[in-house]
Every structure is written in C-alpha cells, then in structure tokens.
Amino acid sequence: MLTYNELIDLRNKLVTGEIGLELAKEINWADFKEGKRSWHTKDWNERRDQFIKDKCEICNSKEILTIQHRSHPRKYTDYATDFAREFTKEYINTNPEIDKCEFSDYVQNNYTYVPIPLCPNCNSRKPNDRIRKLPRFLCTKCRHEFDNTVHKTAAELISLFFENEDLFEVRDKCFVSNDKWGNRHNLSNIRYWMQRVTAKKSNIDTIEKEAFLLYINDNIKYLSFEDSITACKKCASYYDLYNMDLCPKCKVYFKDVQYPTCIQCLPEEKRKLALEKIEFGNQIRSIERELGIE
Ligand SMILES: [Zn+2]
Ligand SMILES: [Zn+2]
Ligand SMILES: [Zn+2]
C-alpha cells in the first residue's frame, strides 16, 4: 500500500509522462492486498493523529473518537466502466453511420437468429400452431392452412433495417447473443453493442489512463482526510449504519442526514404531519402483520 505522499508522487509522474500507465499500475498494486486498508500503515496513523480533533464534531463528546469519512473511493474497474459508457456516447454522436458488411459479420459472429414464423400465403405473423390437426398451421388472417411456416432470413432483416429502422419487422428481439448471458436483442440493440465495442477498442488507452487517474485522485482525497470529520463512536455508527447525524437544533436526537432537523424540532404544523405519517405507516404495518402479508 502506497503512502499519501508516494501516491501523489505516482500521480504526478503519470501526468507528466515520466512513467507509463503499465508501470504506474504495477507500482500501485505491487504489494496491494484485497482487504488490507490504509489505516494499517504507519504513515496513516501518524497523519491521523495530526488530523483528529479532541472532540466529536457532531455531538462534542470526547469518548472514543474516530475519523469519519464522508466518501469512499470506488474500485478501479467501476471508473473504467463509466468511461467506456461515456466514450460510447461520444463515439455514436460522431459516427452515427455503420457499415452494412461489418454489421452483418458482427451479427453472424455474435448472435443466433431465431426467426419469427410467418404465413406462406400472406406473410402474416405467428400463425396458429394446431397440435391435434393437420395441416399443422392455420393463418388467422387469411385462413390459409399449411404444413410449414416461412420466415425472413437474417440478411433480409438487416437489409430492411438499413432501409428503415422504424419498420415493425425489424424491431423483434429475435437474435440471441452467443455469450454466457444469452440476451435477446433486436438489430438496433445489436448496433449499440457493436459501437460500444468499437468505441472501447479505439479509446482503450485513454479510458484506462483517465480511469486510473480518477481512481488515484479519489484515493489521495481519501487519505488526505479532506472529506472527513472527527466523530465519536456513537455518531460514527449512526452515520454508517442509518445515514443519520445529530440534530443541530436540539443536539439530543439523531435525524436522517437529508433533513435539516429532527422531527421534534420541526415547526408545530410540520411536526404534526410527520408524526401522523409515521403513525399511519405503523398502522399499515400492523394490519399487514395481522393479515400475514408482511
Ligand atoms: Zn458524537
Ligand atoms: Zn395468411
Ligand atoms: Zn432536534
């Protein structure tokens, strides 16, 4: 685990180009162990001792003080996924046209086509499949009876899609992806994923570098205590577990962080409403319990 100053040094070297991305990653994750966190290092403890105040910044208690972080860095791969999505959007805006041959190849290589059955007489969709009667199919539109359905080929569908992608025939999700997910896509979905693959490929260096820098910056911010306060154990756990902090007005009750005060400190009218709402919720829950539909 790198110290605060080592991390800043690493970031600067990467930004100025003194070291490349691969080396930077190697240095950062050299003795990185999942689960081993920054507070185990000597550097962290020393800077923590400098940062920590002598009382809780929420309730003024002096008992068992800890550092309370208000934000935490995410995993590197989460930043990378965000960038890939962003680059795809940009790529689609600047390259809205796709090549038909390339698209056909992509569909063929990555999907299995499951055609929609049609009536051979009037091309109407999904004729009745009769289990006990022959001929097996009946078209409910033209009343034609027949043994075998017909269908459009994938190539025909793709041609129609290139002529007019709003046609109802090309909107069916009749392509199943060959990967482990087996997703059902229509041609417009497939186009998005093809563009996303291209966008990611052509920007992979930028995506990885930007994502890594963001990841390092958030770690630096975390280690700098910029987004942290000193909190007693009680206040820290209310915040972590219930997203609650102490009401600044009465300094007695805890409240949801999104509200300015606790219920007791609301003006008379609003407090009544809030308490009624809680009472109503309790009644509903007890009725549900009685009915066993909780
Ligand atoms: Zn406290
Ligand atoms: Zn028909
Ligand atoms: Zn209050």
Short mmCIF file of C-alpha atoms and ligand atoms in Angstrom, two decimals:
data_model
loop_
_atom_site.label_atom_id
_atom_site.label_comp_id
_atom_site.label_asym_id
_atom_site.label_seq_id
_atom_site.Cartn_x
_atom_site.Cartn_y
_atom_site.Cartn_z
CA MET A 1 0.00 0.00 0.00
CA LEU A 2 1.46 3.36 -1.03
CA THR A 3 1.60 6.22 1.46
CA TYR A 4 -0.16 9.52 0.85
CA ASN A 5 3.00 11.20 -0.49
CA GLU A 6 4.00 8.23 -2.60
CA LEU A 7 0.57 8.24 -4.19
CA ILE A 8 0.82 11.96 -5.04
CA ASP A 9 4.29 11.32 -6.49
CA LEU A 10 2.95 8.44 -8.61
CA ARG A 11 0.11 10.58 -9.95
CA ASN A 12 2.45 13.44 -10.90
CA LYS A 13 4.86 11.12 -12.70
CA LEU A 14 1.99 9.62 -14.69
CA VAL A 15 0.56 13.04 -15.59
CA THR A 16 3.92 14.41 -16.79
CA GLY A 17 4.63 11.22 -18.73
CA GLU A 18 7.71 10.34 -16.67
CA ILE A 19 6.25 6.85 -16.28
CA GLY A 20 3.69 4.98 -18.36
CA LEU A 21 0.36 3.58 -17.29
CA GLU A 22 1.53 -0.04 -17.04
CA LEU A 23 4.38 0.84 -14.70
CA ALA A 24 2.13 3.10 -12.64
CA LYS A 25 -0.36 0.27 -12.19
CA GLU A 26 2.44 -2.10 -11.25
CA ILE A 27 3.79 0.29 -8.61
CA ASN A 28 0.35 0.97 -7.18
CA TRP A 29 -0.67 -2.66 -6.84
CA ALA A 30 2.81 -4.03 -6.03
CA ASP A 31 2.03 -5.21 -2.51
CA PHE A 32 -1.65 -4.45 -2.62
CA LYS A 33 -3.74 -7.00 -0.82
CA GLU A 34 -7.52 -7.03 -1.03
CA GLY A 35 -8.88 -6.07 2.36
CA LYS A 36 -5.63 -4.54 3.63
CA ARG A 37 -6.61 -0.94 4.18
CA SER A 38 -4.72 2.28 4.54
CA TRP A 39 -5.26 2.55 8.30
CA HIS A 40 -2.81 -0.25 8.91
CA THR A 41 0.16 1.78 7.71
CA LYS A 42 2.45 3.84 9.91
CA ASP A 43 2.05 6.81 7.60
CA TRP A 44 -1.73 6.71 8.02
CA ASN A 45 -1.55 6.52 11.81
CA GLU A 46 0.82 9.47 12.04
CA ARG A 47 -1.30 11.70 9.83
CA ARG A 48 -4.45 10.54 11.56
CA ASP A 49 -3.02 11.66 14.90
CA GLN A 50 -2.36 15.10 13.42
CA PHE A 51 -5.81 15.38 11.89
CA ILE A 52 -8.04 14.11 14.67
CA LYS A 53 -9.71 16.76 16.87
CA ASP A 54 -10.10 16.42 20.64
CA LYS A 55 -13.88 16.09 20.47
CA CYS A 56 -16.68 14.77 18.25
CA GLU A 57 -17.57 17.37 15.61
CA ILE A 58 -21.21 16.24 15.72
CA CYS A 59 -22.05 15.96 19.45
CA ASN A 60 -18.94 17.34 21.20
CA SER A 61 -18.41 14.08 23.09
CA LYS A 62 -14.79 13.24 23.90
CA GLU A 63 -15.34 9.48 24.11
CA ILE A 64 -13.74 7.01 21.68
CA LEU A 65 -13.02 9.35 18.75
CA THR A 66 -12.62 8.07 15.21
CA ILE A 67 -12.16 9.52 11.73
CA GLN A 68 -15.44 9.56 9.84
CA HIS A 69 -15.04 9.51 6.03
CA ARG A 70 -17.98 11.03 4.14
CA SER A 71 -16.94 9.44 0.85
CA HIS A 72 -15.01 6.34 -0.16
CA PRO A 73 -13.03 5.60 -3.33
CA ARG A 74 -14.61 3.09 -5.72
CA LYS A 75 -12.92 0.15 -7.42
CA TYR A 76 -10.75 0.93 -10.44
CA THR A 77 -12.96 -1.19 -12.74
CA ASP A 78 -16.03 0.90 -11.79
CA TYR A 79 -14.32 4.07 -13.02
CA ALA A 80 -13.27 2.25 -16.23
CA THR A 81 -16.86 1.10 -16.95
CA ASP A 82 -18.14 4.67 -16.55
CA PHE A 83 -15.57 5.95 -19.02
CA ALA A 84 -16.37 3.20 -21.54
CA ARG A 85 -20.04 4.21 -21.43
CA GLU A 86 -19.18 7.88 -21.88
CA PHE A 87 -16.83 7.22 -24.80
CA THR A 88 -19.53 5.10 -26.50
CA LYS A 89 -21.99 8.00 -26.30
CA GLU A 90 -19.43 10.34 -27.82
CA TYR A 91 -18.46 7.78 -30.47
CA ILE A 92 -22.09 7.24 -31.54
CA ASN A 93 -22.61 11.00 -31.83
CA THR A 94 -19.63 11.45 -34.12
CA ASN A 95 -20.01 8.13 -36.02
CA PRO A 96 -23.76 7.57 -36.39
CA GLU A 97 -23.36 5.58 -39.63
CA ILE A 98 -22.33 1.94 -39.59
CA ASP A 99 -21.04 -0.26 -42.39
CA LYS A 100 -23.56 -2.87 -43.56
CA CYS A 101 -21.00 -5.63 -44.25
CA GLU A 102 -19.28 -5.07 -40.94
CA PHE A 103 -22.65 -5.10 -39.18
CA SER A 104 -23.76 -8.34 -40.92
CA ASP A 105 -20.50 -10.02 -39.90
CA TYR A 106 -20.90 -8.82 -36.33
CA VAL A 107 -24.47 -10.18 -36.13
CA GLN A 108 -23.41 -13.51 -37.62
CA ASN A 109 -20.40 -13.93 -35.35
CA ASN A 110 -22.06 -12.94 -32.10
CA TYR A 111 -25.72 -13.94 -32.36
CA THR A 112 -28.02 -16.85 -33.14
CA TYR A 113 -31.04 -15.87 -35.21
CA VAL A 114 -34.39 -17.24 -34.00
CA PRO A 115 -36.81 -16.24 -36.81
CA ILE A 116 -40.45 -15.22 -36.38
CA PRO A 117 -42.72 -17.79 -38.19
CA LEU A 118 -44.87 -16.36 -41.00
CA CYS A 119 -47.83 -17.48 -43.14
CA PRO A 120 -46.55 -18.51 -46.63
CA ASN A 121 -49.66 -17.02 -48.27
CA CYS A 122 -49.97 -13.53 -46.73
CA ASN A 123 -46.78 -13.19 -44.63
CA SER A 124 -48.89 -12.60 -41.52
CA ARG A 125 -47.03 -13.24 -38.23
CA LYS A 126 -47.21 -16.18 -35.86
CA PRO A 127 -49.91 -18.43 -37.40
CA ASN A 128 -51.77 -20.79 -35.03
CA ASP A 129 -49.85 -23.98 -34.33
CA ARG A 130 -52.53 -26.67 -34.01
CA ILE A 131 -51.47 -29.68 -32.00
CA ARG A 132 -54.24 -32.12 -32.98
CA LYS A 133 -54.99 -31.06 -36.52
CA LEU A 134 -53.42 -31.35 -39.94
CA PRO A 135 -52.19 -29.38 -41.71
CA ARG A 136 -50.42 -28.14 -38.64
CA PHE A 137 -50.76 -24.35 -39.13
CA LEU A 138 -53.68 -22.00 -39.62
CA CYS A 139 -53.25 -18.35 -40.53
CA THR A 140 -55.85 -16.43 -38.54
CA LYS A 141 -55.71 -13.57 -41.02
CA CYS A 142 -56.20 -15.23 -44.44
CA ARG A 143 -57.49 -18.62 -43.11
CA HIS A 144 -54.82 -20.44 -45.14
CA GLU A 145 -53.92 -23.91 -43.78
CA PHE A 146 -50.39 -25.25 -44.29
CA ASP A 147 -47.65 -27.61 -43.03
CA ASN A 148 -44.63 -25.32 -42.93
CA THR A 149 -44.16 -21.69 -41.98
CA VAL A 150 -41.78 -19.38 -43.81
CA HIS A 151 -39.53 -16.70 -42.36
CA LYS A 152 -37.29 -13.82 -43.32
CA THR A 153 -33.56 -14.54 -43.42
CA ALA A 154 -31.23 -12.55 -41.16
CA ALA A 155 -29.76 -10.91 -44.28
CA GLU A 156 -33.24 -9.77 -45.38
CA LEU A 157 -33.94 -8.31 -41.97
CA ILE A 158 -30.63 -6.47 -41.95
CA SER A 159 -31.38 -5.01 -45.41
CA LEU A 160 -34.78 -3.81 -44.19
CA PHE A 161 -33.10 -2.33 -41.09
CA PHE A 162 -30.73 -0.33 -43.27
CA GLU A 163 -33.63 0.94 -45.40
CA ASN A 164 -35.81 1.97 -42.49
CA GLU A 165 -35.02 1.04 -38.92
CA ASP A 166 -38.51 2.05 -37.73
CA LEU A 167 -40.25 -0.80 -39.62
CA PHE A 168 -42.06 -3.07 -37.21
CA GLU A 169 -40.49 -6.18 -38.83
CA VAL A 170 -37.02 -5.21 -37.65
CA ARG A 171 -37.97 -4.44 -34.05
CA ASP A 172 -38.32 -8.07 -32.87
CA LYS A 173 -35.74 -9.22 -30.36
CA CYS A 174 -35.08 -12.35 -32.38
CA PHE A 175 -31.29 -12.50 -32.00
CA VAL A 176 -29.83 -14.39 -29.05
CA SER A 177 -26.30 -13.45 -28.02
CA ASN A 178 -23.77 -16.28 -28.14
CA ASP A 179 -22.09 -15.24 -24.88
CA LYS A 180 -22.91 -16.71 -21.48
CA TRP A 181 -25.75 -14.21 -20.98
CA GLY A 182 -27.88 -15.34 -23.94
CA ASN A 183 -29.54 -11.92 -24.20
CA ARG A 184 -32.37 -11.34 -26.71
CA HIS A 185 -31.60 -8.30 -28.84
CA ASN A 186 -33.11 -6.58 -31.84
CA LEU A 187 -30.96 -5.08 -34.59
CA SER A 188 -30.91 -1.64 -33.02
CA ASN A 189 -29.69 -3.11 -29.67
CA ILE A 190 -27.01 -5.04 -31.55
CA ARG A 191 -25.84 -1.87 -33.29
CA TYR A 192 -25.35 -0.19 -29.88
CA TRP A 193 -23.21 -3.06 -28.56
CA MET A 194 -21.16 -3.18 -31.73
CA GLN A 195 -20.49 0.56 -31.48
CA ARG A 196 -19.64 0.16 -27.82
CA VAL A 197 -17.03 -2.49 -28.61
CA THR A 198 -15.51 -0.28 -31.33
CA ALA A 199 -15.54 2.80 -29.11
CA LYS A 200 -13.85 0.94 -26.28
CA LYS A 201 -11.21 -0.59 -28.57
CA SER A 202 -10.25 2.71 -30.18
CA ASN A 203 -10.05 4.54 -26.85
CA ILE A 204 -8.75 1.81 -24.59
CA ASP A 205 -5.54 3.71 -23.68
CA THR A 206 -7.37 6.93 -22.84
CA ILE A 207 -10.09 5.08 -20.93
CA GLU A 208 -7.59 3.19 -18.82
CA LYS A 209 -5.42 6.22 -18.10
CA GLU A 210 -8.31 8.56 -17.24
CA ALA A 211 -9.93 5.90 -15.06
CA PHE A 212 -6.67 5.17 -13.27
CA LEU A 213 -6.02 8.89 -12.62
CA LEU A 214 -9.53 9.34 -11.23
CA TYR A 215 -9.05 6.28 -9.05
CA ILE A 216 -5.69 7.58 -7.74
CA ASN A 217 -7.12 11.08 -7.14
CA ASP A 218 -10.00 9.68 -5.10
CA ASN A 219 -7.57 7.62 -3.06
CA ILE A 220 -5.43 10.71 -2.44
CA LYS A 221 -8.54 12.62 -1.38
CA TYR A 222 -9.47 9.78 0.96
CA LEU A 223 -6.01 9.68 2.53
CA SER A 224 -5.93 13.48 2.86
CA PHE A 225 -8.98 13.44 5.21
CA GLU A 226 -10.41 16.21 3.00
CA ASP A 227 -13.89 14.71 3.22
CA SER A 228 -13.61 13.57 6.83
CA ILE A 229 -14.59 14.71 10.28
CA THR A 230 -13.79 13.59 13.82
CA ALA A 231 -16.70 11.65 15.24
CA CYS A 232 -17.34 9.72 18.46
CA LYS A 233 -18.09 6.02 18.09
CA LYS A 234 -21.85 6.56 18.54
CA CYS A 235 -22.14 9.32 15.93
CA ALA A 236 -19.90 7.39 13.51
CA SER A 237 -22.05 4.28 13.68
CA TYR A 238 -25.33 6.22 13.35
CA TYR A 239 -23.90 7.73 10.19
CA ASP A 240 -22.53 4.47 8.77
CA LEU A 241 -25.47 2.25 9.65
CA TYR A 242 -28.52 4.50 9.37
CA ASN A 243 -27.28 7.55 7.42
CA MET A 244 -28.23 9.70 10.42
CA ASP A 245 -26.50 12.54 12.24
CA LEU A 246 -27.27 14.60 15.32
CA CYS A 247 -29.96 17.28 15.05
CA PRO A 248 -28.12 20.63 15.07
CA LYS A 249 -31.05 22.36 16.87
CA CYS A 250 -31.63 20.23 19.97
CA LYS A 251 -28.36 18.28 19.84
CA VAL A 252 -30.26 15.43 21.52
CA TYR A 253 -31.93 13.39 18.78
CA PHE A 254 -30.45 11.85 15.64
CA LYS A 255 -32.07 12.56 12.27
CA ASP A 256 -31.79 11.43 8.66
CA VAL A 257 -28.89 13.38 7.05
CA GLN A 258 -31.19 14.69 4.29
CA TYR A 259 -33.40 16.61 6.77
CA PRO A 260 -32.33 19.86 8.44
CA THR A 261 -33.62 18.92 11.94
CA CYS A 262 -35.12 16.03 13.87
CA ILE A 263 -38.92 15.59 13.97
CA GLN A 264 -39.17 17.04 17.47
CA CYS A 265 -37.50 20.26 16.31
CA LEU A 266 -39.80 20.81 13.30
CA PRO A 267 -42.28 23.73 13.46
CA GLU A 268 -45.58 22.67 15.12
CA GLU A 269 -47.59 22.09 11.89
CA LYS A 270 -44.91 20.12 10.09
CA ARG A 271 -44.17 18.04 13.17
CA LYS A 272 -47.86 17.04 13.43
CA LEU A 273 -47.86 15.97 9.78
CA ALA A 274 -44.65 13.99 10.14
CA LEU A 275 -45.89 12.20 13.28
CA GLU A 276 -49.22 11.40 11.60
CA LYS A 277 -47.35 9.93 8.66
CA ILE A 278 -45.28 7.73 10.95
CA GLU A 279 -48.41 6.67 12.89
CA PHE A 280 -50.19 5.82 9.61
CA GLY A 281 -47.19 3.76 8.47
CA ASN A 282 -47.18 1.86 11.78
CA GLN A 283 -50.90 1.09 11.45
CA ILE A 284 -50.45 -0.24 7.92
CA ARG A 285 -47.59 -2.43 9.06
CA SER A 286 -49.56 -3.87 12.00
CA ILE A 287 -52.54 -4.61 9.72
CA GLU A 288 -50.21 -6.33 7.28
CA ARG A 289 -48.73 -8.36 10.11
CA GLU A 290 -52.20 -9.48 11.20
CA LEU A 291 -53.06 -10.48 7.66
CA GLY A 292 -49.73 -12.24 7.31
CA ILE A 293 -48.79 -10.32 4.15
CA GLU A 294 -45.78 -8.56 5.61
ZN ZN B 1 -20.64 12.23 18.67
ZN ZN B 2 -52.02 -15.80 -44.11
ZN ZN B 3 -33.83 18.23 17.24
#
